[in-house]
């Protein structure tokens, strides 16, 4: 799998991160368990806006599926992290180059001012799950360093 | 030097007393009485007590035959509560002082004796009602608190601590000094309340013990950090506890007397408001941290504070939904907020000893502080916005009266 | 209606703050926190120039404090932050109820705290729950009764420690940190025993305190009632020294001995691991209490020391006479199941009591040794018989 390129954004790409998370139980146990329904939203791709719903439980990512805009509410995410394709691409490339996000490309940094990324949701106390379990989400996205990513 | 003004320590606590030595019986008499002790007699008779003779089912034994299985995470409170006959505390007044809800009370202990063995005030029986203590998903949050507690030996890599330019080191140290002070404040303000909560609320008591440890654990790590990287402790932030100290002291009444105390105001002040502000400050500091190590430490503060905020929100939300008089409860919390917001805005959010070091860190140096101020200005609306959104979520909307400025006053 | 005005006024007031005015004018020159010299040179900044090379143990407080050219003060500074912080010239000083080093310090508090941090564990994940196997009925019953008792007792220190933490001047942060780690430890103990009750089919047992209440006539108690009452329930109005003696030095010491025997009696890797983990924690608490009393007695001014020593001896006599802190040594819910576990089966109960007698002698001997170590000699005056009274 290591040599096979996976296109970003795609269900396969997030599944590749999930697979890496799920095979490194010890690493994720170190951070503590995760209980979150998350949507990663990539706007302004060639194919319009793309949404990926991920379900985390325990030390694993149990589910990855692509959602249409209309399906997000039904998916009932705790939080949605949203940014445009160009920023996502820059972040993924940065992670690849450094093995993990550098200081200017951490999730916290990118979300800090509400741009270029934004974390939001219907209920602030559920959005707070993003902060409560931040180490795990950062490590999850950092898994992309080991994924050969191609960009459409 | 001019003589310094001396004040009592901020949070009022009951005075302590020494035991007055009293005449004791001679050791021989004590030994004789111990020999005649009913338990010693029973042991010599070869008998075992009622715990052994009572039928396992239908007698005094609580629940024979129950078997919890570990879940996805381990042997959690959830796993135990799934099989327990008492998965949640009830509203029945506690009839014992030291007593867990998992264990049945003995039928033969008469009410007069109960009164004697379980005084209400100054003990863990003060708070024994669900609306005073309980939260939704208590088990899950407690497990999270334990699982996400900082484990420095496993998680921190001190070798990633990097020497910084003097201005950046000073800024970080000042920010850390502020955090240390803030964490001591939270620890002192909320710690003693755990002793007033009944043992029936095991999850909450554990959770609060972990929250207390979070604060102190972080204080210790921050101290180590500033004392190891070329700098040292910065300047105390005067006024940081403005409003908080008064509200908490009024709520606790110094933990003396047979009076009702106001835990919700403390939860509001410490967990919802103060930890909410700390959470935002820590997000900023994580973004401005100059080394991987510093960023890691600040990210831990983000996680910790977010968890404390979650506790506060769930606590107040449960309280408002179940307390005897919702209206009155909300009025009290609003009044506390009316007092806290302007004071915290002035002495905390706009404190130069907090904002300036952040601006230096975010700008990347004292020379670039203007860039840092720009970030702070742009970030500013989030202080009030997240706070207000949380209050909406718990049913304590304050959009019309919040006194945290929505826009940066600078 | 007035709210809108209040909001506006409030913002105006904030805008008028001197620092805000400066920032509004585009003057971001950082204040005295940035420019001032450290306190030892007359400035308001705390301290400067501390360097420590992390070693295999990271940065340990033991070594860090040793390397610090500023010694731990004998009197707290009365600040709201840790020692070596600076303060504005007009900042008030706070009189924490416990502000002298001798009142709070323990000889080994730094290393104990380091140990506490690195030995935290989880009742949920660090116990091999899957290695539990069904026990004979009498054994599971005994274990469940024993842990039902312990589950309840473990709540006690966490109820009271935070009061003492908040009384300690933050200059002695290590003491606060250690006590907070003990709160976390005790929460875990309460949890692990609560979980063990349900883990192997026994379930929670009989109300642990009930038999003592129903069986023991207070009129026949070993001590006169007014004394018995003073040592029956610890609460946060106790003097800190008395508290440390009662909870950490005698109560937890006996509990520690229970756990040591429990580990040896454990029939499977799960129970063994549980007792082993708790034993480590409890040993820290006892050590803190013991070495704290010693520090006090070694360093308090003479008069203080004499008074304290007199009070401690009184308390010790009273606790010993009532079967030690928490009445543990004659508590049916603790020692009877303990005997049955040691026996291995009901038919062997006599042998089990032999083990308990051995346990009694060990517990008393170790307690007396610890008292000696703390500078509170109890040999010859200890009210507890060296051999079990049964
Ligand atoms: Fe314990
Ligand atoms: Fe203990």
PDB file of N, CA and C in Angstrom, chain B residues 5-7 14 17-18 39 42 44 49-52 54 56 62-63 65 68 75 84 96 100 106 143 147 170 188 199 205-206 210 223-224 227-228 230-231 234 236 346 350 353 356 377 399 409, chain C residues 7 13 19 24 28 31 33-34 36 46-47 49-50 52 59 80 82-84 86 88 93 95 114 124-125 141 151 159 167 176 180 191 195 198 201-203 205 207 211 237 239 296 336 389:
ATOM      1  N   UNK B   5       1.545  45.620  52.483  1.00  0.00           N
ATOM      2  CA  UNK B   5       0.200  45.337  52.982  1.00  0.00           C
ATOM      3  C   UNK B   5       0.050  43.817  53.095  1.00  0.00           C
ATOM      4  N   UNK B   6      -0.501  43.360  54.214  1.00  0.00           N
ATOM      5  CA  UNK B   6      -0.709  41.919  54.378  1.00  0.00           C
ATOM      6  C   UNK B   6      -2.200  41.603  54.396  1.00  0.00           C
ATOM      7  N   UNK B   7      -2.550  40.594  53.669  1.00  0.00           N
ATOM      8  CA  UNK B   7      -3.957  40.180  53.574  1.00  0.00           C
ATOM      9  C   UNK B   7      -4.062  38.699  53.925  1.00  0.00           C
ATOM     10  N   UNK B  14     -11.966  26.981  56.889  1.00  0.00           N
ATOM     11  CA  UNK B  14     -12.215  26.900  58.333  1.00  0.00           C
ATOM     12  C   UNK B  14     -10.898  26.920  59.104  1.00  0.00           C
ATOM     13  N   UNK B  17      -7.738  23.466  64.527  1.00  0.00           N
ATOM     14  CA  UNK B  17      -7.522  23.403  65.973  1.00  0.00           C
ATOM     15  C   UNK B  17      -6.652  22.212  66.309  1.00  0.00           C
ATOM     16  N   UNK B  18      -5.849  22.388  67.335  1.00  0.00           N
ATOM     17  CA  UNK B  18      -5.050  21.259  67.810  1.00  0.00           C
ATOM     18  C   UNK B  18      -5.842  20.452  68.829  1.00  0.00           C
ATOM     19  N   UNK B  39     -14.963  -8.095  68.868  1.00  0.00           N
ATOM     20  CA  UNK B  39     -14.389  -8.719  67.676  1.00  0.00           C
ATOM     21  C   UNK B  39     -13.321  -9.746  68.071  1.00  0.00           C
ATOM     22  N   UNK B  42     -15.050 -12.785  69.231  1.00  0.00           N
ATOM     23  CA  UNK B  42     -15.637 -13.575  68.142  1.00  0.00           C
ATOM     24  C   UNK B  42     -14.559 -14.375  67.410  1.00  0.00           C
ATOM     25  N   UNK B  44     -11.790 -15.459  68.599  1.00  0.00           N
ATOM     26  CA  UNK B  44     -11.378 -16.613  69.412  1.00  0.00           C
ATOM     27  C   UNK B  44     -12.415 -17.730  69.366  1.00  0.00           C
ATOM     28  N   UNK B  49     -18.397 -13.193  60.908  1.00  0.00           N
ATOM     29  CA  UNK B  49     -19.541 -12.294  61.089  1.00  0.00           C
ATOM     30  C   UNK B  49     -20.618 -12.432  60.027  1.00  0.00           C
ATOM     31  N   UNK B  50     -21.540 -11.523  60.118  1.00  0.00           N
ATOM     32  CA  UNK B  50     -22.720 -11.575  59.262  1.00  0.00           C
ATOM     33  C   UNK B  50     -22.381 -11.462  57.778  1.00  0.00           C
ATOM     34  N   UNK B  51     -21.326 -10.744  57.443  1.00  0.00           N
ATOM     35  CA  UNK B  51     -20.943 -10.638  56.027  1.00  0.00           C
ATOM     36  C   UNK B  51     -20.778 -12.018  55.422  1.00  0.00           C
ATOM     37  N   UNK B  52     -20.434 -13.006  56.299  1.00  0.00           N
ATOM     38  CA  UNK B  52     -20.228 -14.354  55.783  1.00  0.00           C
ATOM     39  C   UNK B  52     -21.458 -15.236  55.914  1.00  0.00           C
ATOM     40  N   UNK B  54     -24.709 -14.113  56.108  1.00  0.00           N
ATOM     41  CA  UNK B  54     -25.939 -13.640  55.464  1.00  0.00           C
ATOM     42  C   UNK B  54     -26.117 -14.345  54.111  1.00  0.00           C
ATOM     43  N   UNK B  56     -26.505 -15.020  50.285  1.00  0.00           N
ATOM     44  CA  UNK B  56     -25.975 -14.206  49.190  1.00  0.00           C
ATOM     45  C   UNK B  56     -27.088 -13.535  48.411  1.00  0.00           C
ATOM     46  N   UNK B  62     -25.013  -7.415  48.954  1.00  0.00           N
ATOM     47  CA  UNK B  62     -25.629  -6.473  48.023  1.00  0.00           C
ATOM     48  C   UNK B  62     -26.065  -7.099  46.700  1.00  0.00           C
ATOM     49  N   UNK B  63     -25.116  -7.631  45.973  1.00  0.00           N
ATOM     50  CA  UNK B  63     -25.464  -8.124  44.630  1.00  0.00           C
ATOM     51  C   UNK B  63     -24.588  -9.296  44.263  1.00  0.00           C
ATOM     52  N   UNK B  65     -23.358 -12.401  42.051  1.00  0.00           N
ATOM     53  CA  UNK B  65     -23.540 -12.894  40.691  1.00  0.00           C
ATOM     54  C   UNK B  65     -23.411 -11.847  39.600  1.00  0.00           C
ATOM     55  N   UNK B  68     -19.147  -7.642  35.472  1.00  0.00           N
ATOM     56  CA  UNK B  68     -18.915  -6.635  34.432  1.00  0.00           C
ATOM     57  C   UNK B  68     -17.841  -7.129  33.470  1.00  0.00           C
ATOM     58  N   UNK B  75     -11.896  -1.627  31.813  1.00  0.00           N
ATOM     59  CA  UNK B  75     -12.934  -1.807  32.826  1.00  0.00           C
ATOM     60  C   UNK B  75     -13.371  -0.414  33.281  1.00  0.00           C
ATOM     61  N   UNK B  84     -24.465  -2.954  37.287  1.00  0.00           N
ATOM     62  CA  UNK B  84     -24.811  -2.620  38.672  1.00  0.00           C
ATOM     63  C   UNK B  84     -26.301  -2.334  38.822  1.00  0.00           C
ATOM     64  N   UNK B  96     -26.099   7.635  55.215  1.00  0.00           N
ATOM     65  CA  UNK B  96     -24.805   7.357  55.813  1.00  0.00           C
ATOM     66  C   UNK B  96     -23.841   8.431  55.343  1.00  0.00           C
ATOM     67  N   UNK B 100     -20.943   4.126  49.783  1.00  0.00           N
ATOM     68  CA  UNK B 100     -20.989   4.152  48.327  1.00  0.00           C
ATOM     69  C   UNK B 100     -22.364   3.704  47.836  1.00  0.00           C
ATOM     70  N   UNK B 106     -27.524  -1.529  55.525  1.00  0.00           N
ATOM     71  CA  UNK B 106     -27.975  -2.644  56.386  1.00  0.00           C
ATOM     72  C   UNK B 106     -29.343  -2.317  56.986  1.00  0.00           C
ATOM     73  N   UNK B 143     -13.746   8.961  32.939  1.00  0.00           N
ATOM     74  CA  UNK B 143     -12.772   8.099  32.271  1.00  0.00           C
ATOM     75  C   UNK B 143     -11.873   8.934  31.359  1.00  0.00           C
ATOM     76  N   UNK B 147      -7.873   9.202  31.453  1.00  0.00           N
ATOM     77  CA  UNK B 147      -7.159   8.737  30.268  1.00  0.00           C
ATOM     78  C   UNK B 147      -6.353   9.843  29.609  1.00  0.00           C
ATOM     79  N   UNK B 170      11.628  35.210  27.974  1.00  0.00           N
ATOM     80  CA  UNK B 170      10.981  36.023  29.009  1.00  0.00           C
ATOM     81  C   UNK B 170       9.459  36.023  28.807  1.00  0.00           C
ATOM     82  N   UNK B 188      -7.309  25.937  44.490  1.00  0.00           N
ATOM     83  CA  UNK B 188      -7.731  26.383  45.820  1.00  0.00           C
ATOM     84  C   UNK B 188      -9.236  26.653  45.874  1.00  0.00           C
ATOM     85  N   UNK B 199     -20.528  10.168  48.772  1.00  0.00           N
ATOM     86  CA  UNK B 199     -19.817   9.070  48.105  1.00  0.00           C
ATOM     87  C   UNK B 199     -20.677   8.358  47.059  1.00  0.00           C
ATOM     88  N   UNK B 205     -16.745  12.482  42.174  1.00  0.00           N
ATOM     89  CA  UNK B 205     -15.644  12.671  43.116  1.00  0.00           C
ATOM     90  C   UNK B 205     -14.305  12.330  42.460  1.00  0.00           C
ATOM     91  N   UNK B 206     -14.301  11.278  41.677  1.00  0.00           N
ATOM     92  CA  UNK B 206     -13.077  10.942  40.946  1.00  0.00           C
ATOM     93  C   UNK B 206     -12.738  12.057  39.966  1.00  0.00           C
ATOM     94  N   UNK B 210      -9.320  14.314  39.751  1.00  0.00           N
ATOM     95  CA  UNK B 210      -8.442  14.397  38.573  1.00  0.00           C
ATOM     96  C   UNK B 210      -8.299  15.843  38.100  1.00  0.00           C
ATOM     97  N   UNK B 223       6.645  25.103  36.102  1.00  0.00           N
ATOM     98  CA  UNK B 223       7.772  25.573  36.912  1.00  0.00           C
ATOM     99  C   UNK B 223       9.078  24.977  36.394  1.00  0.00           C
ATOM    100  N   UNK B 224       9.039  23.669  36.149  1.00  0.00           N
ATOM    101  CA  UNK B 224      10.249  23.026  35.626  1.00  0.00           C
ATOM    102  C   UNK B 224      10.692  23.680  34.327  1.00  0.00           C
ATOM    103  N   UNK B 227      12.287  27.039  34.848  1.00  0.00           N
ATOM    104  CA  UNK B 227      13.518  26.993  35.637  1.00  0.00           C
ATOM    105  C   UNK B 227      14.607  26.184  34.948  1.00  0.00           C
ATOM    106  N   UNK B 228      14.375  25.782  33.711  1.00  0.00           N
ATOM    107  CA  UNK B 228      15.369  24.925  33.068  1.00  0.00           C
ATOM    108  C   UNK B 228      15.886  25.480  31.755  1.00  0.00           C
ATOM    109  N   UNK B 230      16.907  28.664  30.852  1.00  0.00           N
ATOM    110  CA  UNK B 230      17.649  29.928  30.814  1.00  0.00           C
ATOM    111  C   UNK B 230      16.952  31.090  31.490  1.00  0.00           C
ATOM    112  N   UNK B 231      15.659  30.937  31.747  1.00  0.00           N
ATOM    113  CA  UNK B 231      14.917  32.050  32.346  1.00  0.00           C
ATOM    114  C   UNK B 231      14.603  31.804  33.804  1.00  0.00           C
ATOM    115  N   UNK B 234       8.395  34.660  36.340  1.00  0.00           N
ATOM    116  CA  UNK B 234       8.100  36.050  35.991  1.00  0.00           C
ATOM    117  C   UNK B 234       7.403  36.798  37.109  1.00  0.00           C
ATOM    118  N   UNK B 236       4.088  38.079  39.259  1.00  0.00           N
ATOM    119  CA  UNK B 236       2.706  37.757  39.647  1.00  0.00           C
ATOM    120  C   UNK B 236       1.717  38.705  38.954  1.00  0.00           C
ATOM    121  N   UNK B 346     -11.360  43.212  32.631  1.00  0.00           N
ATOM    122  CA  UNK B 346     -10.362  44.225  32.963  1.00  0.00           C
ATOM    123  C   UNK B 346      -9.055  43.624  33.469  1.00  0.00           C
ATOM    124  N   UNK B 350      -7.522  41.840  29.719  1.00  0.00           N
ATOM    125  CA  UNK B 350      -6.782  43.026  29.259  1.00  0.00           C
ATOM    126  C   UNK B 350      -5.557  43.293  30.133  1.00  0.00           C
ATOM    127  N   UNK B 353       0.197  41.923  31.711  1.00  0.00           N
ATOM    128  CA  UNK B 353       1.121  40.826  32.057  1.00  0.00           C
ATOM    129  C   UNK B 353       0.668  39.502  31.439  1.00  0.00           C
ATOM    130  N   UNK B 356       0.624  41.023  26.823  1.00  0.00           N
ATOM    131  CA  UNK B 356       1.896  41.404  26.186  1.00  0.00           C
ATOM    132  C   UNK B 356       2.817  40.211  25.918  1.00  0.00           C
ATOM    133  N   UNK B 377      -5.941  40.842  18.268  1.00  0.00           N
ATOM    134  CA  UNK B 377      -7.116  41.636  17.913  1.00  0.00           C
ATOM    135  C   UNK B 377      -8.080  40.800  17.064  1.00  0.00           C
ATOM    136  N   UNK B 399     -26.745  36.611  25.781  1.00  0.00           N
ATOM    137  CA  UNK B 399     -26.308  37.455  24.673  1.00  0.00           C
ATOM    138  C   UNK B 399     -26.699  38.912  24.875  1.00  0.00           C
ATOM    139  N   UNK B 409     -11.158  46.010  22.671  1.00  0.00           N
ATOM    140  CA  UNK B 409     -11.252  47.429  23.015  1.00  0.00           C
ATOM    141  C   UNK B 409     -10.004  48.193  22.566  1.00  0.00           C
TER     142      UNK B 409
ATOM    143  N   UNK C   7     -23.581  47.724  28.844  1.00  0.00           N
ATOM    144  CA  UNK C   7     -22.617  47.152  27.921  1.00  0.00           C
ATOM    145  C   UNK C   7     -21.723  48.231  27.358  1.00  0.00           C
ATOM    146  N   UNK C  13     -15.382  52.014  29.685  1.00  0.00           N
ATOM    147  CA  UNK C  13     -14.500  51.929  30.857  1.00  0.00           C
ATOM    148  C   UNK C  13     -13.223  51.151  30.525  1.00  0.00           C
ATOM    149  N   UNK C  19      -3.413  50.915  29.856  1.00  0.00           N
ATOM    150  CA  UNK C  19      -2.720  50.054  28.891  1.00  0.00           C
ATOM    151  C   UNK C  19      -3.498  49.983  27.586  1.00  0.00           C
ATOM    152  N   UNK C  24      -4.209  51.415  21.914  1.00  0.00           N
ATOM    153  CA  UNK C  24      -5.025  52.076  20.884  1.00  0.00           C
ATOM    154  C   UNK C  24      -4.207  53.103  20.117  1.00  0.00           C
ATOM    155  N   UNK C  28       2.982  49.625  21.647  1.00  0.00           N
ATOM    156  CA  UNK C  28       2.931  48.264  22.180  1.00  0.00           C
ATOM    157  C   UNK C  28       4.152  47.930  23.020  1.00  0.00           C
ATOM    158  N   UNK C  31       5.481  46.304  29.131  1.00  0.00           N
ATOM    159  CA  UNK C  31       5.657  46.973  30.423  1.00  0.00           C
ATOM    160  C   UNK C  31       6.820  46.437  31.238  1.00  0.00           C
ATOM    161  N   UNK C  33       7.169  44.116  33.297  1.00  0.00           N
ATOM    162  CA  UNK C  33       7.445  42.677  33.341  1.00  0.00           C
ATOM    163  C   UNK C  33       8.545  42.335  32.340  1.00  0.00           C
ATOM    164  N   UNK C  34       8.645  43.139  31.291  1.00  0.00           N
ATOM    165  CA  UNK C  34       9.596  42.834  30.223  1.00  0.00           C
ATOM    166  C   UNK C  34      10.949  43.515  30.437  1.00  0.00           C
ATOM    167  N   UNK C  36      12.057  44.962  33.522  1.00  0.00           N
ATOM    168  CA  UNK C  36      12.601  45.033  34.877  1.00  0.00           C
ATOM    169  C   UNK C  36      13.674  43.983  35.136  1.00  0.00           C
ATOM    170  N   UNK C  46      10.813  37.996  38.519  1.00  0.00           N
ATOM    171  CA  UNK C  46      11.100  36.998  39.548  1.00  0.00           C
ATOM    172  C   UNK C  46      12.556  36.589  39.623  1.00  0.00           C
ATOM    173  N   UNK C  47      12.952  35.727  38.744  1.00  0.00           N
ATOM    174  CA  UNK C  47      14.340  35.279  38.780  1.00  0.00           C
ATOM    175  C   UNK C  47      14.760  34.914  37.361  1.00  0.00           C
ATOM    176  N   UNK C  49      18.053  33.290  34.574  1.00  0.00           N
ATOM    177  CA  UNK C  49      19.321  32.598  34.355  1.00  0.00           C
ATOM    178  C   UNK C  49      19.356  31.154  34.844  1.00  0.00           C
ATOM    179  N   UNK C  50      18.190  30.547  35.006  1.00  0.00           N
ATOM    180  CA  UNK C  50      18.178  29.143  35.435  1.00  0.00           C
ATOM    181  C   UNK C  50      18.279  28.222  34.226  1.00  0.00           C
ATOM    182  N   UNK C  52      18.983  24.084  33.103  1.00  0.00           N
ATOM    183  CA  UNK C  52      19.116  22.704  33.567  1.00  0.00           C
ATOM    184  C   UNK C  52      19.113  21.786  32.357  1.00  0.00           C
ATOM    185  N   UNK C  59      13.480  16.306  33.637  1.00  0.00           N
ATOM    186  CA  UNK C  59      13.862  17.342  34.593  1.00  0.00           C
ATOM    187  C   UNK C  59      13.187  16.974  35.906  1.00  0.00           C
ATOM    188  N   UNK C  80       0.940  34.792  45.094  1.00  0.00           N
ATOM    189  CA  UNK C  80      -0.080  33.889  44.567  1.00  0.00           C
ATOM    190  C   UNK C  80       0.504  32.887  43.582  1.00  0.00           C
ATOM    191  N   UNK C  82       4.146  30.614  42.408  1.00  0.00           N
ATOM    192  CA  UNK C  82       5.211  29.823  42.995  1.00  0.00           C
ATOM    193  C   UNK C  82       6.369  30.692  43.498  1.00  0.00           C
ATOM    194  N   UNK C  83       7.233  30.122  44.338  1.00  0.00           N
ATOM    195  CA  UNK C  83       8.383  30.897  44.843  1.00  0.00           C
ATOM    196  C   UNK C  83       9.285  31.324  43.679  1.00  0.00           C
ATOM    197  N   UNK C  84      10.005  32.396  43.922  1.00  0.00           N
ATOM    198  CA  UNK C  84      10.877  33.018  42.920  1.00  0.00           C
ATOM    199  C   UNK C  84      10.096  33.823  41.892  1.00  0.00           C
ATOM    200  N   UNK C  86       8.165  37.244  40.934  1.00  0.00           N
ATOM    201  CA  UNK C  86       8.310  38.616  41.395  1.00  0.00           C
ATOM    202  C   UNK C  86       6.942  39.248  41.585  1.00  0.00           C
ATOM    203  N   UNK C  88       4.809  43.353  41.832  1.00  0.00           N
ATOM    204  CA  UNK C  88       4.852  44.817  41.805  1.00  0.00           C
ATOM    205  C   UNK C  88       5.183  45.315  43.211  1.00  0.00           C
ATOM    206  N   UNK C  93       0.957  41.097  50.341  1.00  0.00           N
ATOM    207  CA  UNK C  93       1.416  39.731  50.635  1.00  0.00           C
ATOM    208  C   UNK C  93       0.281  39.017  51.350  1.00  0.00           C
ATOM    209  N   UNK C  95      -1.212  36.077  53.826  1.00  0.00           N
ATOM    210  CA  UNK C  95      -0.865  35.215  54.959  1.00  0.00           C
ATOM    211  C   UNK C  95      -1.565  33.874  54.825  1.00  0.00           C
ATOM    212  N   UNK C 114       7.971  13.183  42.234  1.00  0.00           N
ATOM    213  CA  UNK C 114       8.440  12.656  40.940  1.00  0.00           C
ATOM    214  C   UNK C 114       7.974  11.217  40.757  1.00  0.00           C
ATOM    215  N   UNK C 124      -8.847   1.510  34.862  1.00  0.00           N
ATOM    216  CA  UNK C 124      -9.555   1.037  33.674  1.00  0.00           C
ATOM    217  C   UNK C 124      -8.666   0.169  32.786  1.00  0.00           C
ATOM    218  N   UNK C 125      -7.425   0.639  32.598  1.00  0.00           N
ATOM    219  CA  UNK C 125      -6.621   0.013  31.548  1.00  0.00           C
ATOM    220  C   UNK C 125      -5.360  -0.715  32.004  1.00  0.00           C
ATOM    221  N   UNK C 141     -16.325 -14.294  47.903  1.00  0.00           N
ATOM    222  CA  UNK C 141     -17.100 -13.546  48.890  1.00  0.00           C
ATOM    223  C   UNK C 141     -16.160 -12.752  49.797  1.00  0.00           C
ATOM    224  N   UNK C 151     -13.032   0.118  49.239  1.00  0.00           N
ATOM    225  CA  UNK C 151     -13.655   1.054  48.295  1.00  0.00           C
ATOM    226  C   UNK C 151     -14.161   2.284  49.049  1.00  0.00           C
ATOM    227  N   UNK C 159     -11.299  13.781  50.396  1.00  0.00           N
ATOM    228  CA  UNK C 159     -12.265  14.748  50.909  1.00  0.00           C
ATOM    229  C   UNK C 159     -11.584  15.863  51.690  1.00  0.00           C
ATOM    230  N   UNK C 167      -4.195  25.745  52.095  1.00  0.00           N
ATOM    231  CA  UNK C 167      -3.651  26.515  53.232  1.00  0.00           C
ATOM    232  C   UNK C 167      -2.149  26.727  53.105  1.00  0.00           C
ATOM    233  N   UNK C 176       2.043  21.062  47.879  1.00  0.00           N
ATOM    234  CA  UNK C 176       0.720  21.066  47.246  1.00  0.00           C
ATOM    235  C   UNK C 176       0.663  20.008  46.146  1.00  0.00           C
ATOM    236  N   UNK C 180      -1.876  16.818  45.813  1.00  0.00           N
ATOM    237  CA  UNK C 180      -2.814  16.662  44.694  1.00  0.00           C
ATOM    238  C   UNK C 180      -2.628  15.295  44.038  1.00  0.00           C
ATOM    239  N   UNK C 191     -11.796   3.708  42.751  1.00  0.00           N
ATOM    240  CA  UNK C 191     -12.303   3.140  41.492  1.00  0.00           C
ATOM    241  C   UNK C 191     -11.943   1.670  41.342  1.00  0.00           C
ATOM    242  N   UNK C 195     -14.521  -1.347  41.011  1.00  0.00           N
ATOM    243  CA  UNK C 195     -14.601  -2.149  39.789  1.00  0.00           C
ATOM    244  C   UNK C 195     -14.348  -3.624  40.076  1.00  0.00           C
ATOM    245  N   UNK C 198     -17.274  -5.811  41.052  1.00  0.00           N
ATOM    246  CA  UNK C 198     -18.173  -6.261  39.987  1.00  0.00           C
ATOM    247  C   UNK C 198     -17.488  -7.143  38.945  1.00  0.00           C
ATOM    248  N   UNK C 201     -17.908 -11.734  39.571  1.00  0.00           N
ATOM    249  CA  UNK C 201     -19.092 -12.502  39.964  1.00  0.00           C
ATOM    250  C   UNK C 201     -19.556 -12.334  41.403  1.00  0.00           C
ATOM    251  N   UNK C 202     -18.719 -11.728  42.251  1.00  0.00           N
ATOM    252  CA  UNK C 202     -19.116 -11.605  43.662  1.00  0.00           C
ATOM    253  C   UNK C 202     -20.087 -10.472  43.909  1.00  0.00           C
ATOM    254  N   UNK C 203     -19.778  -9.346  43.293  1.00  0.00           N
ATOM    255  CA  UNK C 203     -20.611  -8.160  43.512  1.00  0.00           C
ATOM    256  C   UNK C 203     -20.289  -7.506  44.842  1.00  0.00           C
ATOM    257  N   UNK C 205     -20.448  -6.390  48.599  1.00  0.00           N
ATOM    258  CA  UNK C 205     -20.846  -7.231  49.724  1.00  0.00           C
ATOM    259  C   UNK C 205     -21.821  -6.570  50.669  1.00  0.00           C
ATOM    260  N   UNK C 207     -22.865  -4.007  53.820  1.00  0.00           N
ATOM    261  CA  UNK C 207     -22.423  -2.669  54.236  1.00  0.00           C
ATOM    262  C   UNK C 207     -21.228  -2.792  55.187  1.00  0.00           C
ATOM    263  N   UNK C 211     -21.534  -3.955  60.781  1.00  0.00           N
ATOM    264  CA  UNK C 211     -21.333  -4.897  61.898  1.00  0.00           C
ATOM    265  C   UNK C 211     -20.707  -4.225  63.094  1.00  0.00           C
ATOM    266  N   UNK C 237     -10.825  20.506  59.961  1.00  0.00           N
ATOM    267  CA  UNK C 237     -10.472  21.492  60.986  1.00  0.00           C
ATOM    268  C   UNK C 237      -9.360  20.952  61.886  1.00  0.00           C
ATOM    269  N   UNK C 239      -5.657  20.154  63.008  1.00  0.00           N
ATOM    270  CA  UNK C 239      -4.334  20.707  62.766  1.00  0.00           C
ATOM    271  C   UNK C 239      -3.628  19.849  61.695  1.00  0.00           C
ATOM    272  N   UNK C 296       9.064  18.474  60.674  1.00  0.00           N
ATOM    273  CA  UNK C 296       8.473  19.418  61.623  1.00  0.00           C
ATOM    274  C   UNK C 296       9.203  19.349  62.960  1.00  0.00           C
ATOM    275  N   UNK C 336     -11.779 -10.114  58.934  1.00  0.00           N
ATOM    276  CA  UNK C 336     -12.366 -11.453  58.772  1.00  0.00           C
ATOM    277  C   UNK C 336     -12.215 -11.976  57.340  1.00  0.00           C
ATOM    278  N   UNK C 389      -4.711  -9.338  70.042  1.00  0.00           N
ATOM    279  CA  UNK C 389      -5.482  -9.697  71.243  1.00  0.00           C
ATOM    280  C   UNK C 389      -6.487 -10.812  70.975  1.00  0.00           C
TER     281      UNK C 389
END
